[in-house]
Coordinates of C-alpha atoms and ligand atoms in Angstrom, one line a residue:
X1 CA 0.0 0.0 0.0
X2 CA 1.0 3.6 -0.5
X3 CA 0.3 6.4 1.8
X4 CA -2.2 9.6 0.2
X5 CA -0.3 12.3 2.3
X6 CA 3.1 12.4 4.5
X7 CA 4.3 14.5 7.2
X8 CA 7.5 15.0 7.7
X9 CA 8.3 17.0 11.3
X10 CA 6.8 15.1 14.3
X11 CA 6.8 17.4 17.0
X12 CA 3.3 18.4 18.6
X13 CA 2.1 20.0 15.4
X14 CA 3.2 17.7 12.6
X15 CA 1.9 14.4 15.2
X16 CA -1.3 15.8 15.6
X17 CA -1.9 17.0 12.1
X18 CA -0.5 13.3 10.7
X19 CA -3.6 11.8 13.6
X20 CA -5.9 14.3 12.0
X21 CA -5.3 12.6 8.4
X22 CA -5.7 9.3 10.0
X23 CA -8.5 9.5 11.8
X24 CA -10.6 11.3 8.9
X25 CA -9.1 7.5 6.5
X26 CA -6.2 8.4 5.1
X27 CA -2.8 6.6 4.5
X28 CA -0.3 8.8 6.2
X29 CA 3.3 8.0 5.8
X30 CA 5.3 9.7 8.9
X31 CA 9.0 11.2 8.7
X32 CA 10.9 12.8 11.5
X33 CA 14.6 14.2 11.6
X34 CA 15.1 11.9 15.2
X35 CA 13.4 8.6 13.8
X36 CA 12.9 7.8 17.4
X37 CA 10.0 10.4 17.2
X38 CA 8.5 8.3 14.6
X39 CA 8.6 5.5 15.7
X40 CA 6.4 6.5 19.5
X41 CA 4.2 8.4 17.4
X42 CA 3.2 5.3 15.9
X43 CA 3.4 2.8 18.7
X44 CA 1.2 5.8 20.5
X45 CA -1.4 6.2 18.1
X46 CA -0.9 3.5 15.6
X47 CA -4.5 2.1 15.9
X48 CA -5.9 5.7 15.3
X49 CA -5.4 4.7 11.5
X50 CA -2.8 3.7 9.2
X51 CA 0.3 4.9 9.3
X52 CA 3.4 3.9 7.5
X53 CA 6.5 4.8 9.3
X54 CA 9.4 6.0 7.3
X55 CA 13.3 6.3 8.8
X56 CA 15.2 7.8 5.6
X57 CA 13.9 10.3 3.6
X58 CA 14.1 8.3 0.7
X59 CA 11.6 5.5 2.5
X60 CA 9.0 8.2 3.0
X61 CA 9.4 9.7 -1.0
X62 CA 8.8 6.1 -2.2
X63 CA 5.9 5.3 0.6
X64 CA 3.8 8.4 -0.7
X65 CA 1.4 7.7 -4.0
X66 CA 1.9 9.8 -7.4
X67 CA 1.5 13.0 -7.3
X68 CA 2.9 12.8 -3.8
X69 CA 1.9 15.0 -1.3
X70 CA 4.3 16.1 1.5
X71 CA 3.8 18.4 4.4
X72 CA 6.4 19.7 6.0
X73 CA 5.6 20.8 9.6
X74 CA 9.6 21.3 11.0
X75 CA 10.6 24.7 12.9
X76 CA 10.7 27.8 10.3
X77 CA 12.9 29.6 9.0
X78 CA 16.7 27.3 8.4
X79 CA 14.9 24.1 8.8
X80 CA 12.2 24.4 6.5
X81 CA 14.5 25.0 3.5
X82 CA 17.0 22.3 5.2
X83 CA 14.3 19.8 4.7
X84 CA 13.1 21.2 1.1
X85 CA 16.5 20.6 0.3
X86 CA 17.1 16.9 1.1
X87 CA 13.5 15.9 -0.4
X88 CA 13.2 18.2 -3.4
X89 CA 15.9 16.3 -5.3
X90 CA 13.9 13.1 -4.5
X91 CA 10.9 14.4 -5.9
X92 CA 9.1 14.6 -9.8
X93 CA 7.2 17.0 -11.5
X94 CA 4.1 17.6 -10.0
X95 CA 4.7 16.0 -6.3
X96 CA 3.6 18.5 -3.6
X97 CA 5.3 20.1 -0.9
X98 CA 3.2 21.8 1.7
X99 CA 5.2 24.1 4.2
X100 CA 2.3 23.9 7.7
X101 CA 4.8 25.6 9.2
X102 CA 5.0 29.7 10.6
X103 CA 7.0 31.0 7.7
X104 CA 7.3 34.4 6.4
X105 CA 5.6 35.0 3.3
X106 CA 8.8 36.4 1.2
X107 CA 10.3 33.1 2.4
X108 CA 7.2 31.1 0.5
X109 CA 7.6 33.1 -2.5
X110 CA 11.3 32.2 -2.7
X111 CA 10.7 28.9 -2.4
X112 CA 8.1 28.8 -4.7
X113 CA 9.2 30.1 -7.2
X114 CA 12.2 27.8 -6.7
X115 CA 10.6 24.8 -6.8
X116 CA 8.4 26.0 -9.4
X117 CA 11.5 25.5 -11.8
X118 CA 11.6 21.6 -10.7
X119 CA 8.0 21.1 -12.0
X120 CA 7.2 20.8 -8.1
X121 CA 3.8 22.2 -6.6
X122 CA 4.8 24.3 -3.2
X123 CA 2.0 25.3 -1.3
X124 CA 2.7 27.6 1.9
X125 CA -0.1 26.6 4.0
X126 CA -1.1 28.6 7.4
X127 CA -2.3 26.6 9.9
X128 CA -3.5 28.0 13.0
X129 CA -5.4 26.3 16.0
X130 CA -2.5 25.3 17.9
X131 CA -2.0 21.6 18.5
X132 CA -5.4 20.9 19.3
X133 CA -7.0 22.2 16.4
X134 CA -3.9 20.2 14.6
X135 CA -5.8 17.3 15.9
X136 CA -9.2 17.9 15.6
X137 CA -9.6 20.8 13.1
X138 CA -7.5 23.4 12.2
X139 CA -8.2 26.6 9.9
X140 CA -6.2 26.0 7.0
X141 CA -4.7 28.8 4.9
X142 CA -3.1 27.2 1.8
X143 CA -1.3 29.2 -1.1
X144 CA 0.6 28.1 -4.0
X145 CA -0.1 27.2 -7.5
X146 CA -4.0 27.0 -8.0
X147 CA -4.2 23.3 -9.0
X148 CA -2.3 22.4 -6.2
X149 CA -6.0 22.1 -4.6
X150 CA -7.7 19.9 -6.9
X151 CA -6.3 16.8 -5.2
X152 CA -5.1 18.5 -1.9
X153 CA -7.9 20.9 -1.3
X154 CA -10.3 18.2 -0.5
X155 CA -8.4 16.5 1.8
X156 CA -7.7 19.5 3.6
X157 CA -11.5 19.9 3.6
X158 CA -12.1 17.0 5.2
X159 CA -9.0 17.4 8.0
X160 CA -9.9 21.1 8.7
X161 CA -12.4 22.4 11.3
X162 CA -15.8 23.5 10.2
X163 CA -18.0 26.3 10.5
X164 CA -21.3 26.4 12.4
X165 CA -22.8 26.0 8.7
X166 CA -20.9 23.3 8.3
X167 CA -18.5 24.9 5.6
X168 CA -14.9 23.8 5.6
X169 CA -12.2 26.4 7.2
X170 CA -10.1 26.0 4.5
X171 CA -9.7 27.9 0.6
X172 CA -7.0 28.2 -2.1
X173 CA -6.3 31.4 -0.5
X174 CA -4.2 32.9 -3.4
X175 CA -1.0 32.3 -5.3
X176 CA 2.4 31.4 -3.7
X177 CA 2.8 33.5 -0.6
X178 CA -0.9 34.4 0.0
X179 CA -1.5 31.7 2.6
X180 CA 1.6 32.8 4.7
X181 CA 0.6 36.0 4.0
X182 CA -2.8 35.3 4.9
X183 CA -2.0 33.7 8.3
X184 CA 0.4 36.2 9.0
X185 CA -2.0 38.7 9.5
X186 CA -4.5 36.5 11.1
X187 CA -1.8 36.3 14.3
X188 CA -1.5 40.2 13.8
X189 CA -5.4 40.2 14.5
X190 CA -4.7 37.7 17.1
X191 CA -2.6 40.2 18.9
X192 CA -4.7 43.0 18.7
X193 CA -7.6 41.0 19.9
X194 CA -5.4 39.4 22.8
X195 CA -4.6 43.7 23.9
X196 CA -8.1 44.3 23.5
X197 CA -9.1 42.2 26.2
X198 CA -6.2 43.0 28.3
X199 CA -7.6 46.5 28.5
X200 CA -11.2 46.0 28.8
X201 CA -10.1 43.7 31.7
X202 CA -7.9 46.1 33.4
X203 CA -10.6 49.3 32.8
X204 CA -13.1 46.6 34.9
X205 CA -10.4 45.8 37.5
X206 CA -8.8 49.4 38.4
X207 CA -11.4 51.7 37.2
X208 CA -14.7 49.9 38.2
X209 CA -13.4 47.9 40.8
X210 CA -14.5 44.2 40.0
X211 CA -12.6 41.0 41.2
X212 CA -10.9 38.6 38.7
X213 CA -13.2 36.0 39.5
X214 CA -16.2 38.7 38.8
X215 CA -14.6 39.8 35.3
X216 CA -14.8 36.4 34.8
X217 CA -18.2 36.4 35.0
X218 CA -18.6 39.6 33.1
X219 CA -16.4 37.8 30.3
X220 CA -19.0 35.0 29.9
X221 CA -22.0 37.3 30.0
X222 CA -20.0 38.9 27.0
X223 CA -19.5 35.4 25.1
X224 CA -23.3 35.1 24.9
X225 CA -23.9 38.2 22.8
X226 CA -22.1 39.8 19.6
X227 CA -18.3 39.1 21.4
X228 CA -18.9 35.7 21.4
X229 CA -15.5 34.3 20.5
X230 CA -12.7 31.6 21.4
X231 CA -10.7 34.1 23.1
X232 CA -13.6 36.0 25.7
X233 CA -14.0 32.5 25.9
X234 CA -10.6 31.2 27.3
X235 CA -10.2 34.6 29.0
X236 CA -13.3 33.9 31.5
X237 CA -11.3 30.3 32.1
X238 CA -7.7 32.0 32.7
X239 CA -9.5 34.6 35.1
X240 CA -11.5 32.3 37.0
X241 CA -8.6 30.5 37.5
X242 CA -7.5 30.2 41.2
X243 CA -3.7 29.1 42.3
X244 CA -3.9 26.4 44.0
X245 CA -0.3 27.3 45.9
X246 CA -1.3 30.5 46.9
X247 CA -5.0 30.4 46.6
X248 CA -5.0 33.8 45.4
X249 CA -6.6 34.6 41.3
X250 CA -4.2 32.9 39.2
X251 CA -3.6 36.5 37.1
X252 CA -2.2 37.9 39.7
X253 CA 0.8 35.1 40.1
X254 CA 1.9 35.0 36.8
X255 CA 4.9 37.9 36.1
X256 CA 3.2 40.5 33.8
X257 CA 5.3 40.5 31.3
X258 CA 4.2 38.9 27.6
X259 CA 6.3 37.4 25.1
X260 CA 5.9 36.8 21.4
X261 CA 7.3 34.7 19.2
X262 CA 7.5 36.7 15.4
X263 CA 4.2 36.6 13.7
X264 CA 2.7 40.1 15.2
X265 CA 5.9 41.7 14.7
X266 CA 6.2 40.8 10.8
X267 CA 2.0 42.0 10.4
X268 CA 3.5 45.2 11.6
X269 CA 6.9 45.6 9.9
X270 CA 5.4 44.4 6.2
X271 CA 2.1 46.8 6.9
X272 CA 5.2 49.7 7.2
X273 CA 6.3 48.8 4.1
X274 CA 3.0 48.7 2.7
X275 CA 2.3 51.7 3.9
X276 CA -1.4 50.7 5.6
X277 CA -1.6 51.9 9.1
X278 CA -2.0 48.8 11.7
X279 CA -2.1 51.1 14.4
X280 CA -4.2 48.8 17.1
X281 CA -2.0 46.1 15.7
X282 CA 1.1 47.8 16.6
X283 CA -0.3 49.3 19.7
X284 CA -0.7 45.2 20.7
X285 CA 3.1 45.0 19.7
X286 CA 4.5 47.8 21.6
X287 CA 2.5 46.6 24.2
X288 CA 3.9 43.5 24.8
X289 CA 7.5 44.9 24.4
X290 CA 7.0 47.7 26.9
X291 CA 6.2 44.8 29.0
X292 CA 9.0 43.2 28.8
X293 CA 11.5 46.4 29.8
X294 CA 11.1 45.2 33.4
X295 CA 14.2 47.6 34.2
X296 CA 12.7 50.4 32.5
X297 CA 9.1 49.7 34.6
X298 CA 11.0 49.8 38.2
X299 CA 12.7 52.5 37.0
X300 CA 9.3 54.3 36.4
X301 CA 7.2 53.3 38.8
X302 CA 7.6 56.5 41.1
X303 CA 6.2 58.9 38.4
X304 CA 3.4 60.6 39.1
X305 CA -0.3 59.7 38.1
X306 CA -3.8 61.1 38.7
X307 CA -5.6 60.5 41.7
X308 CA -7.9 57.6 41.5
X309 CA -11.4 58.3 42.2
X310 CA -12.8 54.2 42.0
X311 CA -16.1 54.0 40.9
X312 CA -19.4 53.4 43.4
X313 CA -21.1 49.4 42.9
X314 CA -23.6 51.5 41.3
X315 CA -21.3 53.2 38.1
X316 CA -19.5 50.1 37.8
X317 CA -22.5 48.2 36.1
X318 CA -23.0 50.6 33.6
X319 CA -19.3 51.7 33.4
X320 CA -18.9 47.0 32.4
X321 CA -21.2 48.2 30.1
X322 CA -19.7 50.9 28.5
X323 CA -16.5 48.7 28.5
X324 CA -18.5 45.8 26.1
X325 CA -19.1 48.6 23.7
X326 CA -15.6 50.1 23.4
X327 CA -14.3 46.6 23.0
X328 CA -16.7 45.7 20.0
X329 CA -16.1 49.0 18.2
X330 CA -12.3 48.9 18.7
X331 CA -12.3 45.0 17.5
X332 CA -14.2 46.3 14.4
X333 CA -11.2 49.0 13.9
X334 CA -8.4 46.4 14.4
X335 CA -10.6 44.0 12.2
X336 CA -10.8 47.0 9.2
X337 CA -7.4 47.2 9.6
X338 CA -5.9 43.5 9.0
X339 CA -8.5 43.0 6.3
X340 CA -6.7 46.6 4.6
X341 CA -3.7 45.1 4.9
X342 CA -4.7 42.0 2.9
X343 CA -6.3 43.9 0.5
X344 CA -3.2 46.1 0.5
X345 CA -1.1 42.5 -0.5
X346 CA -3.2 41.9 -2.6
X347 CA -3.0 44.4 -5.0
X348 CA 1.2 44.7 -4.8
X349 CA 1.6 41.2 -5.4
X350 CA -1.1 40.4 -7.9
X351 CA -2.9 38.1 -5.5
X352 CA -6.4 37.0 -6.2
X353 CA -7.2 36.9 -2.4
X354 CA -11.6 36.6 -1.9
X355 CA -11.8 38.7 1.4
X356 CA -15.1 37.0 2.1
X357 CA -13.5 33.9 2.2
X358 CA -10.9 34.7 4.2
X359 CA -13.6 36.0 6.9
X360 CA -15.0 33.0 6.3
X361 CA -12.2 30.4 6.9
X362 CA -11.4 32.2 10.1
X363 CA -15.0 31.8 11.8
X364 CA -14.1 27.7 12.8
X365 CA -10.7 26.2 14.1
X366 CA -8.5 29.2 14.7
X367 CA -7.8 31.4 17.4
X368 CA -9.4 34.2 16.4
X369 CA -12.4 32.3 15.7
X370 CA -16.0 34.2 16.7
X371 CA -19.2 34.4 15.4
X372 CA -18.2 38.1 14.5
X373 CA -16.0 36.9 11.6
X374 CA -19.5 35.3 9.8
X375 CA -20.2 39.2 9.4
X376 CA -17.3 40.4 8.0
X377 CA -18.1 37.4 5.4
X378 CA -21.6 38.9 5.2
X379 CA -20.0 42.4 4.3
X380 CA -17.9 41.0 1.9
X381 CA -20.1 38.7 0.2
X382 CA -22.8 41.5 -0.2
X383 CA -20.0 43.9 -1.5
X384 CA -16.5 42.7 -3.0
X385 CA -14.9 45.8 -3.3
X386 CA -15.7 47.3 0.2
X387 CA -13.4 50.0 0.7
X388 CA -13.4 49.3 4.1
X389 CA -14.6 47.1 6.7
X390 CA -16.1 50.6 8.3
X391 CA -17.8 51.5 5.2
X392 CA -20.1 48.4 6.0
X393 CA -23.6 49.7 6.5
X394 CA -23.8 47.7 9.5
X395 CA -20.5 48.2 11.0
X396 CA -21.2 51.7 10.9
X397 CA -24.0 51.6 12.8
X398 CA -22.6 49.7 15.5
X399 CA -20.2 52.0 15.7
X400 CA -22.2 54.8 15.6
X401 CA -24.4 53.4 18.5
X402 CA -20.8 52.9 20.2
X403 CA -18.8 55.5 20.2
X404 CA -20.3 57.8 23.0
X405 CA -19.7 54.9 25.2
X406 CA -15.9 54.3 23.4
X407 CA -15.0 57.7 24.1
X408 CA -16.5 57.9 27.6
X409 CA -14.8 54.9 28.7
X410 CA -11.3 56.4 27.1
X411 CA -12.2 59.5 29.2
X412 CA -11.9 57.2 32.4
X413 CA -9.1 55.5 31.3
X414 CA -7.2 58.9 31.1
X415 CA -8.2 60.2 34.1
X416 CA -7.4 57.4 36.2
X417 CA -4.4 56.4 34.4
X418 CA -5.1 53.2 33.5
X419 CA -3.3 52.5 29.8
X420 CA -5.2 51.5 27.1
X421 CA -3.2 52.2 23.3
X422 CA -5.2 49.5 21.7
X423 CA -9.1 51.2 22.2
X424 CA -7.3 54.9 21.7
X425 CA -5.4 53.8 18.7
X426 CA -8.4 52.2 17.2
X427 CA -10.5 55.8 18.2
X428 CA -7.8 57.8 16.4
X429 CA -7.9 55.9 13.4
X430 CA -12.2 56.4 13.2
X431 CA -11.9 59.6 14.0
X432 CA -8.9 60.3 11.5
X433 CA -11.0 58.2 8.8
X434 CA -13.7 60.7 9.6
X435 CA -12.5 64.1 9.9
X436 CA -13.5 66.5 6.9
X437 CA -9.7 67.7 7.1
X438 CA -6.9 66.8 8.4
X439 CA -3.3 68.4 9.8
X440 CA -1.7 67.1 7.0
X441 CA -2.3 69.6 5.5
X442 CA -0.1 71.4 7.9
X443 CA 2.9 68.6 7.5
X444 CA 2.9 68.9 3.2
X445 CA 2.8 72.5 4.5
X446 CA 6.3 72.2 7.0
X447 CA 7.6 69.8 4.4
X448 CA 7.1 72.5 1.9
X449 CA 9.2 74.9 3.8
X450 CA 12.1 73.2 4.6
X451 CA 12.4 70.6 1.6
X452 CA 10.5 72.3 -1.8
X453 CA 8.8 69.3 -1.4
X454 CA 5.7 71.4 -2.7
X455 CA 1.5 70.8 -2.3
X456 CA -1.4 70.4 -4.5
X457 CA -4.3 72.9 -3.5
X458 CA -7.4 72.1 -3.2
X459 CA -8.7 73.9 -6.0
X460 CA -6.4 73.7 -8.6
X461 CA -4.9 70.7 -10.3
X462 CA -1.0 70.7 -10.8
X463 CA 2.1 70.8 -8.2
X464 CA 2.9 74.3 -6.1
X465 CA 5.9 75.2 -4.2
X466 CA 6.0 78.8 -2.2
X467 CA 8.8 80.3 -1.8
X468 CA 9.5 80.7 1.8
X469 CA 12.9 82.5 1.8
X470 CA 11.7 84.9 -0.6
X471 CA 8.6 87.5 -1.2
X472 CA 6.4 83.8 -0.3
X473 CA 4.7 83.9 -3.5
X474 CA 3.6 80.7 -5.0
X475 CA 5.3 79.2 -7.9
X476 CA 4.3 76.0 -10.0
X477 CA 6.3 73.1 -8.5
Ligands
NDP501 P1 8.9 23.0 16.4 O1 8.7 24.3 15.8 O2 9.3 22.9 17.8 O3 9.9 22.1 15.5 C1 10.3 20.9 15.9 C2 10.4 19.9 14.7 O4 11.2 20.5 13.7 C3 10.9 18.6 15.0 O5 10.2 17.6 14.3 C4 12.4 18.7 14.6 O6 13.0 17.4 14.4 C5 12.2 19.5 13.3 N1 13.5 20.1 12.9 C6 14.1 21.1 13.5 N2 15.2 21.5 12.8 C7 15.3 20.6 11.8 C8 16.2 20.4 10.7 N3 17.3 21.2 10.6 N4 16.0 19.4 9.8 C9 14.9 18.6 10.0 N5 14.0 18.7 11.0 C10 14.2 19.7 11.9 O7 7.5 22.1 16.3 P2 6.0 22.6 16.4 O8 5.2 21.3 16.2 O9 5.7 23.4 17.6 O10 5.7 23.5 15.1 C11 6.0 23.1 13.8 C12 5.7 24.2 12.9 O11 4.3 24.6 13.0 C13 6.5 25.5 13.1 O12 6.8 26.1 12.0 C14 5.6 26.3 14.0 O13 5.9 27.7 13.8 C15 4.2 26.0 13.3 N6 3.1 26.2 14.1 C16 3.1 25.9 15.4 C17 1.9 26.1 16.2 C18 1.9 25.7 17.6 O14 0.9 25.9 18.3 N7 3.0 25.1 18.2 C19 0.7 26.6 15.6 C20 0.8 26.8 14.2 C21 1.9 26.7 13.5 P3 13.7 16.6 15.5 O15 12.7 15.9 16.3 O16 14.7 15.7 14.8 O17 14.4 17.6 16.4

């Protein structure tokens, strides 16, 4: 017998996702650098399905059927072109190689176009659910050439979680790099999401008062209404969550200081380049870097700060309140912004990327998954060439129904000091997106007078340039 797919890379992700093939019927030939990996995956799980386990490389080329199929789930970066290396020589024109791994999108490109030359189909696939959606259901974000999907795409189908309608989270997301590209920015999201809730929790804890355990509970009202997501979700668990050393809430033992491990920081630096302003997404960043400085913190904590005035048992219902609603309009901000950002990839590389369907892969398996994401598919599906997420009829009426309560609760947060760059960056960008004019005027202005870098004028076409060191008349530029 021959095996339908093969995963090469047998830590937690690539054993999980190899089960996941299994269990849903399919032949899986299994590969690992340390054979020793192989072989306990097997003796572990064997009766899950079949499995046929390969030592060398060249064992697991020949246990794979024509055109083979080969994922690749070893740590990004050096490995994953260490690995493309030994097997791509192995390999015939169209055999598969599908990189599950986190790699950066200009690295899938590369390799693409690389392998391309050898008549070999590389797909960059984001995965994202973590090891137990590797097992049970991932979201699947798959690039690469387009017919890579007529014999992978429906095995990725059947692996990959599914939506409450039942649809597959998974779609030839675009060529080469999409996918990376794709899941890229879904972690960028991630982070945003991840500082919204860090604030909205904090606002309830300094400015209104409430216990972890009672956030909790305000967390799980939340998850019944429009928040509804994985995240409020496993927030309410992590906040209920009691030490059992110290008895005390478990959020208060753990050292406050968050880590990362790339993906936010890329969403940031390749938005830069694109020039679309990620400004919740970087604000989710900074935060977790400012975190970090713990030298920096102790070296600030004597500065001064306003005096808190905590609110009465009364305010604090209405201030929770108030807290939902800048949460929701600041998720749609960060939202309108990731989705820009694809949209921005899109048209720089040529991509064919169907924004609808990207909302729509998200709403099962991944972390950012939430019934929210069925509504951005809504918007898109009702109108392809959106501008903007906020130029949604619906979204802007949320909004609008928001924002008194957004800006009040940013009013708080000011004068009690509590930080919150994630809902004021996502205000600043409404509000900038909004404003009839805007001080840029001022900076072309400035940029003008010390670099002739000249203006248009508002009613006039052509380029101007005043002369500032002169008599200030205007001259064409
Ligand atoms: P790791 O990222 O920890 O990678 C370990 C695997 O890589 C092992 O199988 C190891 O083999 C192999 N490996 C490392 N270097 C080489 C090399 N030079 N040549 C061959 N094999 C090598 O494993 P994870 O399962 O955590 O993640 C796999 C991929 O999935 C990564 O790209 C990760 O970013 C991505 N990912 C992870 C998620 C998660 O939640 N963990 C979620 C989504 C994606 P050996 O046993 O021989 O050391």
């Amino acid at each position: 017998t021959s095996a339908q797919i093969g995963v090469t890379g047998l830590a937690v992700m690539g054993s999980n996702l190899a089960r996941n093939f299994a269990r849903n019927g399919y032949t899986v030939a299994v590969h690992n650098r340390t054979a020793a990996r192989t072989h306990a995956l097997v003796e572990e799980h064997g009766h899950e399905g079949d499995f046929i386990a390969a030592e060398t490389a060249k064992d697991f080329v020949q246990a794979l059927e024509r055109p083979r199929r080969l994922v690749v789930m070893v740590k990004a970066g050096g490995p994953t072109d260490a690995v493309i290396e030994e097997f791509a020589p192995l390999l015939e024109p169209g055999d598969m190689i599908i990189d599950g791994g986190n790699a950066h999108f200009a690295d899938t490109r590369r390799r693409e176009a690389a392998l391309r030359e050898q008549g070999i189909l590389f797909v960059g696939a984001g995965i994202s659910g973590g090891e137990e959606g590797a097992l049970n259901g991932p979201s699947i974000m798959p690039g690469g050439p387009a017919e890579s999907y007529d014999s992978l795409g429906p095995m990725l189908e059947k692996i990959s979680a599914k939506a409450a309608d039942g649809a597959p989270c998974v779609t030839h997301v675009g060529p080469d790099g999409a996918g990376h590209f794709v899941k890229m920015v879904h972690n960028g999201i991630e982070y945003a999401d991840m500082q919204l809730i860090g604030e909205a929790y904090q606002l309830l804890r300094d400015v209104a008062g409430y216990s972890p355990a009672q956030i909790a509970e305000i967390f799980r009202t939340w998850n019944t209404g429009r928040l509804d997501s994985y995240l409020i979700e496993i927030t309410a668990e992590v906040l209920a969550h009691v030490d059992a050393a110290t008895g005390k809430p478990f959020v208060d033992v753990v050292v406050d200081q968050a880590e990362q491990k790339g993906t936010g920081r890329w969403t940031v630096q390749i938005a830069l380049d694109l020039g679309v302003p990620v400004s919740g997404i970087a604000e989710a960043v900074f935060a977790r870097s400012l975190s970090g400085h713990a030298a920096l913190r102790d070296a600030s904590r004597s500065l001064a700060g306003p005096k808190a005035t905590p609110l009465s048992a009364a305010e604090a219902g209405a201030f929770a309140d108030r807290v939902e609603q800048a949460l929701y309009a600041s998720k749609i901000v960060s939202y309108t912004q990731g989705f820009h950002e694809i949209d921005a990839a899109r048209a720089e590389y040529d991509w064919d990327i169907d924004l609808g369907k990207v909302a729509s892969i998200w709403r099962g398996g991944c972390i950012i998954r939430a019934a929210f994401l069925d509504r951005i598919r809504a918007a898109y599906d009702a109108r392809p060439d959106l501008p903007s997420l906020l130029s949604d009829e619906t979204f802007a009426q949320e909004i609008a129904a928001a924002q008194e309560d957004w800006r009040e609760v940013l009013v708080a947060a000011t004068r009690q000091g509590v930080p919150t760059p994630g809902f004021a960056a996502a205000l600043a960008y409404y509000d900038a997106l909004r404003a009839e004019r805007l001080p840029a005027a001022l900076t072309q202005g400035q940029r003008d007078f010390f670099g002739a870098h000249t203006y248009r004028r508002v009613d006039r076409e052509g380029s101007f340039h005043t002369l500032w060191g002169g008599d200030r008349s205007e001259v064409e530029g």
